[in-house]
Coordinates of C-alpha atoms in Angstrom, one line a residue:
M7 CA 67.1 80.2 160.7
P8 CA 69.4 80.4 157.7
P9 CA 72.3 82.0 157.0
S10 CA 71.4 85.5 154.7
F11 CA 72.4 85.9 150.6
L12 CA 74.6 88.8 152.1
S13 CA 77.2 86.1 154.6
R14 CA 76.8 82.8 152.0
L15 CA 78.0 85.7 149.7
A16 CA 80.5 87.0 152.0
E17 CA 81.9 83.3 153.3
V18 CA 82.1 82.1 149.7
F19 CA 84.5 85.1 149.2
L20 CA 86.0 84.3 151.9
V21 CA 86.8 80.6 151.1
F22 CA 88.1 80.8 148.1
L23 CA 90.4 84.1 148.4
Q24 CA 92.0 81.5 150.9
L25 CA 91.7 78.6 148.3
G26 CA 93.7 81.0 145.5
L27 CA 95.7 81.7 148.3
T28 CA 97.0 78.6 149.0
S29 CA 95.8 76.4 146.9
F30 CA 99.0 75.3 144.8
G31 CA 99.7 72.5 141.9
G32 CA 97.5 73.3 139.7
P33 CA 93.3 71.9 138.5
V34 CA 94.7 68.0 139.7
A35 CA 95.3 69.4 143.1
H36 CA 92.7 71.9 143.6
L37 CA 89.8 69.4 143.0
G38 CA 91.2 67.7 146.4
Y39 CA 91.5 71.4 148.4
F40 CA 88.4 71.8 146.3
R41 CA 86.8 68.3 148.3
E42 CA 88.2 68.8 151.5
A43 CA 86.6 72.4 151.6
F44 CA 82.6 72.2 150.5
V45 CA 82.6 68.1 150.5
V46 CA 84.5 67.4 154.1
R47 CA 84.9 70.5 156.1
R48 CA 81.4 72.7 155.2
K49 CA 79.0 69.8 154.1
W50 CA 77.8 72.4 151.1
L51 CA 77.4 69.9 148.7
S52 CA 78.0 65.4 149.3
D53 CA 81.1 64.0 148.1
A54 CA 77.9 62.7 145.4
D55 CA 77.4 66.0 144.5
Y56 CA 80.3 67.5 144.2
A57 CA 81.5 63.9 141.7
D58 CA 79.4 64.7 139.5
L59 CA 79.6 68.7 138.9
V60 CA 83.7 67.4 138.0
A61 CA 82.5 64.7 136.0
L62 CA 80.5 67.9 134.3
C63 CA 83.1 69.9 133.8
Q64 CA 85.0 67.5 132.3
F65 CA 82.9 67.1 128.7
L66 CA 83.3 71.3 129.1
P67 CA 85.6 72.9 127.5
G68 CA 87.6 75.2 129.7
P69 CA 89.6 74.7 133.2
A70 CA 88.1 72.5 134.8
S71 CA 88.5 73.4 138.2
S72 CA 87.8 77.2 138.5
Q73 CA 84.8 76.2 136.4
V74 CA 84.1 73.8 139.7
G75 CA 84.2 76.8 141.3
I76 CA 82.2 78.8 139.6
A77 CA 79.1 75.3 139.9
I78 CA 79.5 76.0 144.5
G79 CA 79.3 79.9 144.3
Q80 CA 76.1 79.3 141.9
M81 CA 74.6 77.6 144.3
R82 CA 75.7 78.8 147.5
A83 CA 75.0 82.4 146.5
G84 CA 73.1 83.0 142.8
Y85 CA 75.7 84.8 139.9
A86 CA 76.7 86.9 142.6
G87 CA 78.3 83.5 144.5
A88 CA 79.4 82.8 141.1
L89 CA 81.5 85.7 140.6
A90 CA 82.1 85.9 144.1
A91 CA 84.1 82.3 143.5
W92 CA 85.4 82.8 140.6
L93 CA 87.5 86.8 141.3
A94 CA 88.8 85.2 144.8
F95 CA 89.8 82.1 143.1
T96 CA 91.7 83.9 140.3
L97 CA 92.4 87.3 141.6
P98 CA 95.1 86.8 143.7
S99 CA 97.2 84.8 141.0
V100 CA 96.2 87.1 138.8
L101 CA 97.7 90.2 141.1
L102 CA 101.1 88.0 141.2
L103 CA 101.7 87.0 137.2
L104 CA 100.4 91.1 136.7
A105 CA 103.6 92.3 139.2
F106 CA 105.8 89.7 137.3
A107 CA 105.0 91.0 134.1
C108 CA 105.0 94.6 135.4
G109 CA 109.7 94.0 136.5
L110 CA 108.3 94.3 140.4
S111 CA 111.6 93.1 142.3
A112 CA 109.9 92.5 145.6
L113 CA 109.3 88.8 145.0
P114 CA 112.5 86.2 143.7
W115 CA 111.1 83.7 146.5
L116 CA 108.3 82.8 143.3
A117 CA 111.6 81.2 141.6
D118 CA 113.3 79.5 143.8
A119 CA 114.0 75.7 143.1
G120 CA 113.4 74.5 146.7
I121 CA 109.6 76.3 147.0
L122 CA 108.9 75.0 143.4
H123 CA 109.6 71.1 144.8
G124 CA 107.8 72.3 148.5
L125 CA 105.0 73.2 146.6
K126 CA 104.4 69.9 144.8
I127 CA 104.6 67.6 147.2
A128 CA 101.5 69.5 149.4
A129 CA 100.4 69.4 146.5
L130 CA 100.9 65.6 145.9
A131 CA 99.5 64.8 149.3
V132 CA 96.8 66.7 149.1
V133 CA 95.9 65.3 145.6
T134 CA 96.5 61.8 147.3
Q135 CA 94.2 62.4 149.4
A136 CA 90.6 62.8 147.6
V137 CA 91.6 60.7 145.4
W138 CA 91.4 57.6 148.1
S139 CA 88.3 59.2 150.2
M140 CA 86.2 59.9 146.3
G141 CA 87.8 56.4 145.7
R142 CA 85.9 54.5 148.9
S143 CA 82.7 56.5 148.1
L144 CA 82.1 56.6 144.7
A145 CA 83.3 53.3 143.5
P146 CA 82.7 51.5 146.9
D147 CA 82.1 47.9 145.0
P148 CA 83.6 46.1 142.5
R149 CA 82.2 47.1 139.5
R150 CA 83.0 50.9 139.4
Q151 CA 85.9 49.9 140.6
I152 CA 87.2 47.6 137.8
I153 CA 85.7 50.9 135.7
A154 CA 87.7 53.5 138.0
L155 CA 90.3 51.2 137.2
V156 CA 90.5 50.7 133.2
S157 CA 89.9 54.9 133.1
A158 CA 93.3 55.1 134.8
I159 CA 95.1 52.7 132.6
I160 CA 93.6 54.7 129.3
V161 CA 94.5 57.7 130.3
L162 CA 98.3 56.6 131.4
L163 CA 99.2 54.7 128.6
I164 CA 97.1 57.4 125.7
P165 CA 97.6 60.4 127.3
N166 CA 95.8 62.9 125.8
G167 CA 93.1 65.3 126.4
L168 CA 90.3 63.9 123.9
V169 CA 91.6 60.5 125.1
Q170 CA 89.3 61.7 129.1
L171 CA 86.4 62.3 127.7
A172 CA 86.2 59.4 125.7
V173 CA 86.9 57.6 128.8
L174 CA 84.1 59.9 130.6
A175 CA 81.9 58.7 127.1
A176 CA 81.6 55.2 127.1
A177 CA 81.0 55.0 131.3
I178 CA 78.3 57.2 130.8
L179 CA 77.1 55.0 128.0
F180 CA 77.9 52.0 130.0
G181 CA 76.0 53.1 132.7
L182 CA 72.7 53.8 130.4
A183 CA 73.5 50.4 128.7
G184 CA 72.7 48.7 133.2
K185 CA 70.3 48.5 135.2
P186 CA 68.9 51.8 136.2
A187 CA 69.7 52.9 139.6
T188 CA 67.2 51.5 141.9
T189 CA 67.1 55.2 143.7
A190 CA 66.8 58.5 142.6
S191 CA 65.7 61.5 144.8
A192 CA 65.7 65.0 143.0
P193 CA 68.8 67.0 143.7
D194 CA 68.9 70.4 146.3
E195 CA 68.9 73.1 144.0
P196 CA 67.8 76.9 145.6
A197 CA 70.0 78.0 143.6
T198 CA 69.9 77.4 140.6
R199 CA 68.2 78.4 137.7
G200 CA 65.5 77.5 135.2
R201 CA 66.6 76.0 131.9
R202 CA 65.2 78.8 129.8
E203 CA 67.7 81.1 131.3
G204 CA 70.3 78.1 130.8
L205 CA 69.3 77.4 127.3
V206 CA 69.4 82.0 126.7
F207 CA 73.8 80.5 128.1
L208 CA 74.8 78.0 125.8
V209 CA 73.5 80.3 123.4
L210 CA 74.8 82.9 124.0
F211 CA 77.8 80.6 123.5
F212 CA 78.8 79.6 120.8
V213 CA 76.8 83.4 118.7
L214 CA 79.8 84.8 120.1
L215 CA 82.1 82.0 119.0
A216 CA 81.3 82.3 116.0
G217 CA 80.2 86.2 115.6
L218 CA 83.5 87.4 118.0
P219 CA 85.9 86.5 115.3
L220 CA 83.9 88.3 111.7
L221 CA 83.2 91.0 114.0
A222 CA 87.2 91.2 114.5
N223 CA 87.7 90.8 110.6
L224 CA 84.6 93.7 110.0
T225 CA 86.3 96.1 112.0
G226 CA 89.1 95.9 111.8
N227 CA 89.1 96.6 115.3
G228 CA 92.1 95.4 117.9
A229 CA 91.0 95.2 121.0
L230 CA 87.9 92.7 118.9
D231 CA 90.4 90.8 118.1
I232 CA 92.6 90.1 121.1
F233 CA 89.0 90.0 123.2
D234 CA 88.5 87.1 119.5
R235 CA 91.8 84.8 120.6
F236 CA 90.9 84.8 124.1
Y237 CA 88.2 84.0 123.8
R238 CA 88.4 81.9 121.8
T239 CA 90.7 79.2 122.9
G240 CA 89.1 79.6 126.8
S241 CA 85.9 77.5 124.5
L242 CA 87.9 75.4 122.5
V243 CA 91.3 74.5 125.4
F244 CA 90.3 70.6 126.9
G245 CA 92.4 69.3 129.8
G246 CA 93.5 72.4 132.0
G247 CA 95.5 75.5 132.1
H248 CA 98.3 73.2 130.6
V249 CA 97.7 73.1 127.4
V250 CA 95.9 76.8 127.1
L251 CA 99.3 78.1 127.0
P252 CA 100.5 76.3 123.9
L253 CA 97.2 77.1 122.4
L254 CA 98.2 80.8 123.2
E255 CA 101.8 80.4 121.8
G256 CA 99.9 80.0 118.0
E257 CA 97.4 82.8 118.6
L258 CA 99.9 85.4 120.5
V259 CA 103.1 84.4 119.9
A260 CA 102.6 83.3 115.5
P261 CA 101.5 86.7 115.1
G262 CA 104.0 88.8 116.7
F263 CA 101.6 89.9 119.4
I264 CA 103.9 88.9 122.4
D265 CA 107.7 88.1 122.1
R266 CA 108.7 84.9 122.3
D267 CA 111.6 85.0 125.8
I268 CA 108.8 87.0 128.3
F269 CA 106.1 84.7 126.4
L270 CA 108.0 82.4 128.3
A271 CA 109.1 84.2 131.5
G272 CA 105.3 84.3 132.4
Y273 CA 105.5 80.7 131.7
G274 CA 107.4 79.7 133.9
A275 CA 106.0 82.0 136.0
A276 CA 102.6 80.7 136.3
Q277 CA 103.9 77.1 137.7
A278 CA 105.4 78.7 140.5
V279 CA 102.2 80.9 141.8
P280 CA 99.0 79.5 143.2
G281 CA 95.4 79.3 141.1
P282 CA 94.2 78.8 137.7
L283 CA 96.7 78.6 135.3
F284 CA 94.3 80.1 133.0
S285 CA 95.2 83.0 135.1
F286 CA 98.3 83.5 132.7
A287 CA 96.3 85.3 129.9
A288 CA 96.4 88.9 132.9
Y289 CA 100.1 88.4 133.0
A290 CA 100.3 88.0 128.4
G291 CA 97.3 90.4 127.9
A292 CA 99.4 93.5 129.8
L293 CA 102.4 92.2 128.3
L294 CA 100.7 93.0 124.1
T295 CA 103.2 94.7 122.4
A296 CA 100.9 97.1 121.2
P297 CA 97.5 98.1 122.5
P298 CA 95.3 97.4 124.5
N299 CA 98.1 96.2 126.6
G300 CA 98.9 96.9 130.8
L301 CA 95.9 96.8 133.0
A302 CA 93.3 97.2 130.1
G303 CA 95.3 94.4 127.6
A304 CA 95.2 92.1 131.3
S305 CA 91.4 92.0 132.2
L306 CA 89.8 91.7 128.1
A307 CA 92.4 88.9 128.2
L308 CA 91.3 87.7 131.6
I309 CA 87.7 88.1 131.1
G310 CA 87.8 87.0 127.3
I311 CA 89.6 84.0 127.8
Y312 CA 87.0 83.2 132.0
L313 CA 83.6 84.3 130.0
P314 CA 82.8 80.7 127.7
S315 CA 83.3 78.8 131.2
F316 CA 81.0 80.9 132.9
L317 CA 78.5 80.8 130.0
L318 CA 78.8 77.0 129.9
V319 CA 78.8 76.1 132.7
L320 CA 75.9 78.7 133.8
G321 CA 73.9 77.1 130.4
A322 CA 74.6 73.2 130.9
L323 CA 74.0 73.3 135.7
P324 CA 69.8 73.4 134.6
F325 CA 70.1 70.8 132.7
W326 CA 72.4 68.8 134.8
H327 CA 70.2 69.3 138.0
R328 CA 67.4 67.4 136.3
M329 CA 68.8 65.0 134.8
R330 CA 70.5 63.5 137.6
A331 CA 66.4 63.2 138.7
N332 CA 66.7 60.3 136.2
P333 CA 67.6 56.8 137.6
R334 CA 68.8 55.7 134.0
M335 CA 71.0 58.8 134.2
R336 CA 71.8 58.3 138.0
A337 CA 73.3 55.3 137.0
A338 CA 75.2 56.9 134.7
L339 CA 76.4 59.4 136.8
E340 CA 78.2 56.4 138.7
T341 CA 79.6 54.4 136.1
A342 CA 81.1 57.7 134.9
N343 CA 81.3 59.0 139.2
A344 CA 83.5 55.5 139.1
A345 CA 85.7 57.2 135.8
V346 CA 86.3 60.2 137.2
V347 CA 87.8 58.7 140.0
G348 CA 90.4 57.1 137.3
L349 CA 90.9 59.9 135.5
L350 CA 91.9 61.7 139.5
L351 CA 93.6 58.3 140.0
A352 CA 95.4 58.5 136.2
A353 CA 96.5 62.9 136.9
L354 CA 97.7 61.4 140.8
Y355 CA 101.3 60.1 139.2
D356 CA 101.6 61.6 136.0
P357 CA 101.9 65.0 135.9
V358 CA 101.2 65.0 140.4
F359 CA 104.3 63.0 141.9
T360 CA 106.1 62.0 139.0
S361 CA 107.2 66.2 139.2
A362 CA 106.9 65.5 143.5
V363 CA 108.8 62.8 143.7
S364 CA 112.3 62.2 142.6
S365 CA 114.2 61.0 145.7
P366 CA 113.8 58.6 148.4
R367 CA 114.3 61.7 150.4
D368 CA 110.8 64.0 148.4
F369 CA 108.7 60.6 149.3
A370 CA 109.5 61.0 153.0
L371 CA 108.1 64.6 153.1
V372 CA 105.7 62.8 150.5
L373 CA 104.7 60.4 154.3
A374 CA 104.9 62.8 156.7
A375 CA 102.7 65.8 154.6
F376 CA 99.8 63.0 154.0
G377 CA 100.0 62.2 157.6
A378 CA 100.3 65.3 158.7
L379 CA 96.7 66.2 156.3
T380 CA 95.3 62.2 156.9
L381 CA 95.8 61.5 160.5
L382 CA 96.5 65.1 162.1
R383 CA 94.2 66.8 160.2
V384 CA 96.2 70.0 159.7
P385 CA 94.4 72.3 157.1
P386 CA 95.0 72.2 153.6
W387 CA 96.6 75.5 153.9
L388 CA 99.1 75.3 156.4
L389 CA 100.4 72.1 154.7
V390 CA 101.3 73.9 151.5
L391 CA 103.4 76.7 154.0
A392 CA 105.2 74.0 156.4
T393 CA 106.0 71.5 153.2
A394 CA 107.5 74.5 150.8
A395 CA 108.9 75.8 153.6
T396 CA 110.9 73.0 155.2
Y397 CA 111.4 72.1 151.5
W398 CA 113.5 75.2 151.2
A399 CA 114.6 74.7 154.3
L400 CA 116.3 71.4 153.7

């Protein structure tokens, strides 16, 4: 008997809550944790389906890992599942950053250098496993292996978010120009709504993007102005959470909405918490120099910066699923998935490897963590806790 809607919804919330509590290491590491949780362990979707979602979210502005989570939640339990996945994955980091914003002294260990370095070691092991496994399934032949390697080389030589998009676009065009895929079965999409609803979401995204600044200027409403600044940032940022922070600095620090030192302190705290870096918006919204601030400002900022992701993902998914059933599009997705492997391979080196390994001891711990993950089948959340504790003790 298939699980009921409520049981699926509860399962989505609990799984993403566990991920939100243990997913350290930034968006690339999050994708590794997601693959382990939903492809390997629970088999909610195949490696190819997961890579397709990653490729889609790489094209969209906003936090790629959160968008992948929203998509998985929607496919599992409809719109309520998308909201549950986002809330559960985001809530732990939001609460930790709000606690830091309130000046609580109960979390000094978050800034401990040893613990932070241990978390980076765990993230490196998780990402390495993900890249290795995805490479075997998504780049199994020399043609796609070459695409993956060339993609990684280009991204490493020209580290820019727009270059990543260009690499993915070039891989898709290369696939479209080649031989169509011989098989193209229609994907199972029980919880994906029709194209009409998707079109409504996409239209709403552009209406808000163009209309919010006009409405804020016409009304002079401070809350609307703040909401517009966060919505615009979430709509236009490419490259993940590390890119959103300097953009928010331009939107908030330069006009005097938040003190620079407070902003930079929050940037440091955001590196120490699990979950998405976009949760930094709650911290910034809470510490604005003028109302709306506090909990109201945090809520306004958080909704504003994530709303574009919801509208884009829910708007694009119905079209994405139908495009995947086309033989020529499947061929393009095969080359795009190989390019995704290359992007993850590049990210495995920079920033994951470069920030985690600076000594032979670091590399030894990486090997130990990788062996525990692949040979002993240690759960990723336990690996995170164990490596953080080990490095702190050392």
